PDB file of C-alpha atoms in Angstrom:
ATOM      1  CA  SER A   1       0.357 -31.862 -31.237  1.00  0.00           C
ATOM      2  CA  LEU A   2       0.602 -35.571 -30.398  1.00  0.00           C
ATOM      3  CA  ASP A   3      -1.815 -36.398 -33.205  1.00  0.00           C
ATOM      4  CA  LEU A   4       0.216 -34.290 -35.653  1.00  0.00           C
ATOM      5  CA  CYS A   5       3.359 -36.131 -34.607  1.00  0.00           C
ATOM      6  CA  ARG A   6       1.728 -39.511 -35.171  1.00  0.00           C
ATOM      7  CA  GLU A   7       0.446 -38.372 -38.565  1.00  0.00           C
ATOM      8  CA  HIS A   8       3.701 -37.003 -39.946  1.00  0.00           C
ATOM      9  CA  THR A   9       6.616 -38.632 -38.122  1.00  0.00           C
ATOM     10  CA  THR A  10       7.568 -40.617 -35.020  1.00  0.00           C
ATOM     11  CA  PHE A  11       8.154 -39.572 -31.436  1.00  0.00           C
ATOM     12  CA  ALA A  12      11.739 -40.795 -31.641  1.00  0.00           C
ATOM     13  CA  GLU A  13      12.435 -38.685 -34.736  1.00  0.00           C
ATOM     14  CA  THR A  14      10.799 -35.657 -33.124  1.00  0.00           C
ATOM     15  CA  ALA A  15      12.976 -36.070 -30.046  1.00  0.00           C
ATOM     16  CA  ARG A  16      16.089 -36.461 -32.203  1.00  0.00           C
ATOM     17  CA  VAL A  17      15.407 -33.182 -33.997  1.00  0.00           C
ATOM     18  CA  ARG A  18      14.572 -31.497 -30.684  1.00  0.00           C
ATOM     19  CA  ASP A  19      17.851 -32.693 -29.167  1.00  0.00           C
ATOM     20  CA  GLU A  20      19.865 -31.450 -32.134  1.00  0.00           C
ATOM     21  CA  ALA A  21      18.150 -28.067 -31.888  1.00  0.00           C
ATOM     22  CA  VAL A  22      18.848 -27.843 -28.151  1.00  0.00           C
ATOM     23  CA  VAL A  23      22.579 -28.414 -28.556  1.00  0.00           C
ATOM     24  CA  ALA A  24      22.858 -26.115 -31.568  1.00  0.00           C
ATOM     25  CA  GLY A  25      20.790 -23.436 -29.844  1.00  0.00           C
ATOM     26  CA  LEU A  26      22.790 -23.491 -26.625  1.00  0.00           C
ATOM     27  CA  ARG A  27      26.083 -23.327 -28.482  1.00  0.00           C
ATOM     28  CA  ARG A  28      24.868 -20.474 -30.665  1.00  0.00           C
ATOM     29  CA  TYR A  29      22.875 -18.334 -28.237  1.00  0.00           C
ATOM     30  CA  ALA A  30      24.352 -19.238 -24.833  1.00  0.00           C
ATOM     31  CA  PRO A  31      27.893 -20.500 -25.496  1.00  0.00           C
ATOM     32  CA  SER A  32      29.241 -19.311 -22.161  1.00  0.00           C
ATOM     33  CA  CYS A  33      27.087 -21.811 -20.262  1.00  0.00           C
ATOM     34  CA  CYS A  34      27.857 -24.922 -22.300  1.00  0.00           C
ATOM     35  CA  ASP A  35      30.999 -26.251 -20.633  1.00  0.00           C
ATOM     36  CA  GLY A  36      29.830 -25.563 -17.099  1.00  0.00           C
ATOM     37  CA  LEU A  37      26.425 -27.093 -17.717  1.00  0.00           C
ATOM     38  CA  ALA A  38      27.941 -30.195 -19.309  1.00  0.00           C
ATOM     39  CA  GLU A  39      30.135 -30.739 -16.251  1.00  0.00           C
ATOM     40  CA  LEU A  40      27.025 -30.938 -14.063  1.00  0.00           C
ATOM     41  CA  ALA A  41      25.282 -33.665 -16.070  1.00  0.00           C
ATOM     42  CA  GLY A  42      26.031 -36.459 -13.598  1.00  0.00           C
ATOM     43  CA  PRO A  43      24.998 -34.600 -10.430  1.00  0.00           C
ATOM     44  CA  LEU A  44      21.881 -33.240 -12.133  1.00  0.00           C
ATOM     45  CA  TRP A  45      20.766 -36.744 -13.105  1.00  0.00           C
ATOM     46  CA  ALA A  46      21.410 -37.893  -9.541  1.00  0.00           C
ATOM     47  CA  ALA A  47      19.038 -35.144  -8.419  1.00  0.00           C
ATOM     48  CA  VAL A  48      16.487 -36.335 -10.977  1.00  0.00           C
ATOM     49  CA  ASP A  49      16.739 -39.904  -9.712  1.00  0.00           C
ATOM     50  CA  SER A  50      16.147 -38.725  -6.153  1.00  0.00           C
ATOM     51  CA  LEU A  51      12.657 -37.471  -7.026  1.00  0.00           C
ATOM     52  CA  PRO A  52       9.566 -39.672  -6.545  1.00  0.00           C
ATOM     53  CA  LEU A  53       7.601 -40.773  -9.604  1.00  0.00           C
ATOM     54  CA  GLY A  54       4.161 -41.067  -8.003  1.00  0.00           C
ATOM     55  CA  ALA A  55       1.400 -39.225  -9.928  1.00  0.00           C
ATOM     56  CA  ARG A  56       4.005 -37.499 -12.106  1.00  0.00           C
ATOM     57  CA  SER A  57       3.574 -39.157 -15.483  1.00  0.00           C
ATOM     58  CA  LEU A  58       5.280 -36.491 -17.611  1.00  0.00           C
ATOM     59  CA  PHE A  59       8.297 -36.438 -15.315  1.00  0.00           C
ATOM     60  CA  ALA A  60       8.431 -40.241 -15.410  1.00  0.00           C
ATOM     61  CA  ALA A  61       8.526 -40.156 -19.213  1.00  0.00           C
ATOM     62  CA  HIS A  62      11.354 -37.608 -19.199  1.00  0.00           C
ATOM     63  CA  ARG A  63      13.316 -39.581 -16.615  1.00  0.00           C
ATOM     64  CA  ALA A  64      13.029 -42.771 -18.657  1.00  0.00           C
ATOM     65  CA  TRP A  65      14.406 -41.187 -21.835  1.00  0.00           C
ATOM     66  CA  PRO A  66      17.961 -42.187 -22.864  1.00  0.00           C
ATOM     67  CA  ARG A  67      20.775 -40.181 -21.303  1.00  0.00           C
ATOM     68  CA  PRO A  68      23.424 -39.487 -23.982  1.00  0.00           C
ATOM     69  CA  ALA A  69      26.791 -40.178 -22.366  1.00  0.00           C
ATOM     70  CA  ASP A  70      28.582 -39.005 -25.514  1.00  0.00           C
ATOM     71  CA  GLU A  71      26.949 -35.551 -25.366  1.00  0.00           C
ATOM     72  CA  PRO A  72      27.136 -34.268 -21.774  1.00  0.00           C
ATOM     73  CA  LEU A  73      25.690 -30.859 -22.689  1.00  0.00           C
ATOM     74  CA  LEU A  74      22.515 -32.442 -24.024  1.00  0.00           C
ATOM     75  CA  SER A  75      22.459 -34.874 -21.109  1.00  0.00           C
ATOM     76  CA  ALA A  76      22.611 -32.008 -18.620  1.00  0.00           C
ATOM     77  CA  TRP A  77      19.840 -30.151 -20.450  1.00  0.00           C
ATOM     78  CA  LEU A  78      17.657 -33.259 -20.414  1.00  0.00           C
ATOM     79  CA  ALA A  79      18.239 -33.617 -16.674  1.00  0.00           C
ATOM     80  CA  VAL A  80      17.248 -29.995 -16.054  1.00  0.00           C
ATOM     81  CA  ASN A  81      14.202 -30.515 -18.262  1.00  0.00           C
ATOM     82  CA  ALA A  82      13.205 -33.518 -16.154  1.00  0.00           C
ATOM     83  CA  ILE A  83      13.530 -31.461 -12.959  1.00  0.00           C
ATOM     84  CA  ARG A  84      11.425 -28.754 -14.592  1.00  0.00           C
ATOM     85  CA  GLU A  85       8.796 -31.333 -15.511  1.00  0.00           C
ATOM     86  CA  TRP A  86       8.705 -32.640 -11.938  1.00  0.00           C
ATOM     87  CA  ARG A  87       7.831 -29.105 -10.896  1.00  0.00           C
ATOM     88  CA  GLY A  88       5.219 -28.955 -13.651  1.00  0.00           C
ATOM     89  CA  ASP A  89       3.544 -32.177 -12.547  1.00  0.00           C
ATOM     90  CA  THR A  90       3.688 -31.037  -8.927  1.00  0.00           C
ATOM     91  CA  HIS A  91       2.198 -27.678  -9.918  1.00  0.00           C
ATOM     92  CA  TRP A  92      -0.832 -29.416 -11.367  1.00  0.00           C
ATOM     93  CA  ALA A  93      -1.104 -31.714  -8.359  1.00  0.00           C
ATOM     94  CA  VAL A  94      -1.307 -28.641  -6.121  1.00  0.00           C
ATOM     95  CA  GLN A  95      -3.960 -27.069  -8.372  1.00  0.00           C
ATOM     96  CA  ILE A  96      -6.011 -30.273  -8.357  1.00  0.00           C
ATOM     97  CA  ALA A  97      -5.722 -30.571  -4.579  1.00  0.00           C
ATOM     98  CA  GLU A  98      -7.133 -27.032  -4.377  1.00  0.00           C
ATOM     99  CA  ASP A  99     -10.064 -28.047  -6.624  1.00  0.00           C
ATOM    100  CA  LEU A 100      -8.996 -25.651  -9.379  1.00  0.00           C
ATOM    101  CA  SER A 101      -9.839 -26.451 -12.976  1.00  0.00           C
ATOM    102  CA  GLY A 102      -7.308 -25.786 -15.705  1.00  0.00           C
ATOM    103  CA  ASP A 103      -9.165 -22.636 -16.745  1.00  0.00           C
ATOM    104  CA  MET A 104      -9.418 -21.378 -13.162  1.00  0.00           C
ATOM    105  CA  ALA A 105      -5.702 -21.988 -12.687  1.00  0.00           C
ATOM    106  CA  GLY A 106      -4.923 -20.176 -15.936  1.00  0.00           C
ATOM    107  CA  VAL A 107      -7.004 -17.139 -14.989  1.00  0.00           C
ATOM    108  CA  LEU A 108      -5.375 -16.954 -11.558  1.00  0.00           C
ATOM    109  CA  ASP A 109      -1.902 -17.400 -12.986  1.00  0.00           C
ATOM    110  CA  GLY A 110      -2.397 -14.728 -15.619  1.00  0.00           C
ATOM    111  CA  ALA A 111      -3.648 -12.205 -13.074  1.00  0.00           C
ATOM    112  CA  TRP A 112      -0.781 -13.004 -10.701  1.00  0.00           C
ATOM    113  CA  ARG A 113       1.690 -12.402 -13.543  1.00  0.00           C
ATOM    114  CA  ALA A 114      -0.207  -9.257 -14.677  1.00  0.00           C
ATOM    115  CA  TYR A 115      -0.803 -10.600 -18.188  1.00  0.00           C
ATOM    116  CA  GLU A 116      -3.603  -8.797 -20.011  1.00  0.00           C
ATOM    117  CA  ASP A 117      -6.813 -10.217 -21.496  1.00  0.00           C
ATOM    118  CA  HIS A 118      -6.417 -13.584 -19.764  1.00  0.00           C
ATOM    119  CA  TRP A 119      -3.546 -14.409 -22.120  1.00  0.00           C
ATOM    120  CA  VAL A 120      -2.321 -17.367 -20.055  1.00  0.00           C
ATOM    121  CA  ALA A 121      -5.700 -19.101 -19.982  1.00  0.00           C
ATOM    122  CA  ARG A 122      -6.353 -18.307 -23.647  1.00  0.00           C
ATOM    123  CA  SER A 123      -2.956 -19.719 -24.635  1.00  0.00           C
ATOM    124  CA  ARG A 124      -4.090 -22.996 -23.077  1.00  0.00           C
ATOM    125  CA  GLY A 125      -7.286 -23.104 -25.119  1.00  0.00           C
ATOM    126  CA  ALA A 126      -9.829 -21.211 -23.001  1.00  0.00           C
ATOM    127  CA  ASP A 127     -12.440 -19.261 -24.975  1.00  0.00           C
ATOM    128  CA  ASP A 128     -14.762 -16.516 -23.710  1.00  0.00           C
ATOM    129  CA  PRO A 129     -17.443 -18.872 -22.299  1.00  0.00           C
ATOM    130  CA  ALA A 130     -14.770 -20.918 -20.505  1.00  0.00           C
ATOM    131  CA  LEU A 131     -13.251 -17.750 -19.043  1.00  0.00           C
ATOM    132  CA  GLU A 132     -16.645 -16.544 -17.870  1.00  0.00           C
ATOM    133  CA  LYS A 133     -17.287 -19.880 -16.167  1.00  0.00           C
ATOM    134  CA  ALA A 134     -13.860 -19.862 -14.506  1.00  0.00           C
ATOM    135  CA  LEU A 135     -14.327 -16.314 -13.205  1.00  0.00           C
ATOM    136  CA  THR A 136     -17.776 -17.189 -11.845  1.00  0.00           C
ATOM    137  CA  GLN A 137     -16.297 -20.163  -9.993  1.00  0.00           C
ATOM    138  CA  LEU A 138     -13.495 -17.998  -8.616  1.00  0.00           C
ATOM    139  CA  GLU A 139     -15.997 -15.330  -7.515  1.00  0.00           C
ATOM    140  CA  ARG A 140     -17.860 -17.965  -5.512  1.00  0.00           C
ATOM    141  CA  ARG A 141     -14.616 -18.643  -3.662  1.00  0.00           C
ATOM    142  CA  GLY A 142     -13.990 -14.967  -2.949  1.00  0.00           C
ATOM    143  CA  LEU A 143     -11.046 -14.761  -5.355  1.00  0.00           C
ATOM    144  CA  ALA A 144     -12.629 -12.613  -8.079  1.00  0.00           C
ATOM    145  CA  GLU A 145     -15.176  -9.838  -8.391  1.00  0.00           C
ATOM    146  CA  GLY A 146     -16.728  -8.112 -11.385  1.00  0.00           C
ATOM    147  CA  GLY A 147     -14.898 -10.320 -13.840  1.00  0.00           C
ATOM    148  CA  ALA A 148     -11.437  -9.696 -12.401  1.00  0.00           C
ATOM    149  CA  ILE A 149      -9.172 -11.378  -9.866  1.00  0.00           C
ATOM    150  CA  THR A 150      -9.101  -9.555  -6.529  1.00  0.00           C
ATOM    151  CA  ARG A 151      -6.204  -8.862  -4.178  1.00  0.00           C
ATOM    152  CA  ALA A 152      -7.321 -11.915  -2.226  1.00  0.00           C
ATOM    153  CA  GLY A 153      -7.018 -13.953  -5.415  1.00  0.00           C
ATOM    154  CA  ILE A 154      -3.503 -12.674  -6.082  1.00  0.00           C
ATOM    155  CA  ASP A 155      -2.469 -13.469  -2.511  1.00  0.00           C
ATOM    156  CA  TYR A 156      -3.983 -16.941  -2.824  1.00  0.00           C
ATOM    157  CA  ARG A 157      -2.044 -17.579  -6.031  1.00  0.00           C
ATOM    158  CA  GLN A 158       1.163 -16.399  -4.347  1.00  0.00           C
ATOM    159  CA  ALA A 159       0.543 -18.822  -1.486  1.00  0.00           C
ATOM    160  CA  LEU A 160       0.242 -21.655  -4.009  1.00  0.00           C
ATOM    161  CA  GLU A 161       3.551 -20.605  -5.577  1.00  0.00           C
ATOM    162  CA  ASP A 162       5.253 -20.516  -2.184  1.00  0.00           C
ATOM    163  CA  ARG A 163       3.936 -24.001  -1.457  1.00  0.00           C
ATOM    164  CA  LEU A 164       5.170 -25.224  -4.839  1.00  0.00           C
ATOM    165  CA  ASP A 165       8.620 -23.711  -4.276  1.00  0.00           C
ATOM    166  CA  ASP A 166       8.875 -25.530  -0.970  1.00  0.00           C
ATOM    167  CA  LEU A 167       7.819 -28.869  -2.454  1.00  0.00           C
ATOM    168  CA  CYS A 168      10.204 -28.495  -5.391  1.00  0.00           C
ATOM    169  CA  SER A 169      13.262 -27.619  -3.356  1.00  0.00           C
ATOM    170  CA  ARG A 170      14.021 -31.314  -2.859  1.00  0.00           C
ATOM    171  CA  ALA A 171      15.905 -31.710  -6.161  1.00  0.00           C
ATOM    172  CA  TRP A 172      18.173 -28.794  -5.291  1.00  0.00           C
ATOM    173  CA  ARG A 173      18.658 -29.990  -1.731  1.00  0.00           C
ATOM    174  CA  HIS A 174      19.826 -33.297  -3.177  1.00  0.00           C
ATOM    175  CA  LEU A 175      22.153 -31.473  -5.561  1.00  0.00           C
ATOM    176  CA  GLY A 176      23.552 -29.584  -2.575  1.00  0.00           C
ATOM    177  CA  ALA A 177      24.245 -25.924  -1.934  1.00  0.00           C
ATOM    178  CA  GLU A 178      27.649 -25.831  -3.622  1.00  0.00           C
ATOM    179  CA  ARG A 179      26.538 -27.483  -6.863  1.00  0.00           C
ATOM    180  CA  THR A 180      23.270 -25.552  -6.906  1.00  0.00           C
ATOM    181  CA  ARG A 181      25.233 -22.306  -6.701  1.00  0.00           C
ATOM    182  CA  ALA A 182      27.516 -23.581  -9.478  1.00  0.00           C
ATOM    183  CA  PHE A 183      24.453 -24.334 -11.607  1.00  0.00           C
ATOM    184  CA  LEU A 184      23.057 -20.848 -11.021  1.00  0.00           C
ATOM    185  CA  ASP A 185      26.408 -19.288 -11.851  1.00  0.00           C
ATOM    186  CA  VAL A 186      26.268 -21.117 -15.179  1.00  0.00           C
ATOM    187  CA  VAL A 187      22.672 -20.466 -16.230  1.00  0.00           C
ATOM    188  CA  GLU A 188      21.660 -17.114 -14.757  1.00  0.00           C
ATOM    189  CA  PRO A 189      23.986 -15.010 -16.952  1.00  0.00           C
ATOM    190  CA  VAL A 190      22.402 -16.418 -20.136  1.00  0.00           C
ATOM    191  CA  GLY A 191      18.768 -16.156 -19.056  1.00  0.00           C
ATOM    192  CA  ASP A 192      18.098 -12.811 -20.728  1.00  0.00           C
ATOM    193  CA  ALA A 193      19.665 -13.958 -23.990  1.00  0.00           C
ATOM    194  CA  LEU A 194      17.491 -17.068 -24.102  1.00  0.00           C
ATOM    195  CA  LEU A 195      14.338 -15.090 -23.271  1.00  0.00           C
ATOM    196  CA  ALA A 196      15.221 -12.630 -26.021  1.00  0.00           C
ATOM    197  CA  ARG A 197      15.334 -15.550 -28.427  1.00  0.00           C
ATOM    198  CA  ILE A 198      11.889 -16.675 -27.243  1.00  0.00           C
ATOM    199  CA  ASP A 199      10.605 -13.124 -27.785  1.00  0.00           C
ATOM    200  CA  ILE A 200      11.773 -13.272 -31.407  1.00  0.00           C
ATOM    201  CA  THR A 201      10.452 -16.739 -32.186  1.00  0.00           C
ATOM    202  CA  ALA A 202       7.237 -16.890 -30.119  1.00  0.00           C
ATOM    203  CA  GLY A 203       6.512 -13.416 -28.747  1.00  0.00           C
ATOM    204  CA  PRO A 204       7.055 -11.573 -25.447  1.00  0.00           C
ATOM    205  CA  ASN A 205       4.342 -13.434 -23.533  1.00  0.00           C
ATOM    206  CA  TRP A 206       5.490 -16.981 -24.218  1.00  0.00           C
ATOM    207  CA  MET A 207       7.081 -19.091 -21.459  1.00  0.00           C
ATOM    208  CA  PRO A 208       5.584 -16.998 -18.631  1.00  0.00           C
ATOM    209  CA  ALA A 209       7.060 -19.282 -15.962  1.00  0.00           C
ATOM    210  CA  ALA A 210      10.558 -18.325 -17.145  1.00  0.00           C
ATOM    211  CA  ARG A 211       9.881 -14.602 -16.803  1.00  0.00           C
ATOM    212  CA  ASP A 212       9.804 -12.186 -13.902  1.00  0.00           C
ATOM    213  CA  ARG A 213       6.307 -11.240 -12.797  1.00  0.00           C
ATOM    214  CA  ARG A 214       5.119  -7.971 -14.297  1.00  0.00           C
ATOM    215  CA  ALA A 215       3.551  -6.849 -11.039  1.00  0.00           C
TER     216      ALA A 215
END
């Protein structure tokens, strides 16, 4: 996708179109959240700035992007996106610390979410030989058997998620209980509507981290 961007446009132009789509999409599909989210732009960026940059290159790039003071709704969304990316970078740091390859992590994650046919790993580029290799490696660690993740593997993946939740609570602790509750009051009521839009545009499996586990 980066190569396609370089070939056809610029990163700045891509971000501009993305930002326009974010604002238009929120106002069209989740209008009830817009004012409340915009009001939290400043505190959300303060939470972003409280997070360490070390070994989190994608988060660092998001944090360094301009913060549009004239469009607080977009600014708030960008802040939330930066917090999300800090979790994403931390997620991969945890996987790496556990000596899990990307394919192994994808297979574990898909089984934990009860996605069929290793959809999560396949969506990240894994083919059949890569899946077979990942399952063999997981079997050696007692996390899979007969080409499927075991109960021990599911429990292991849950333990990783619990660890990640604990590590990623720091942004919300900085935001504080009152403002965190205010944020949840704003965004939780529109979650189903936004997921429904994803279902229409990308299918019911996309954005698994935004969905409830199926099992």
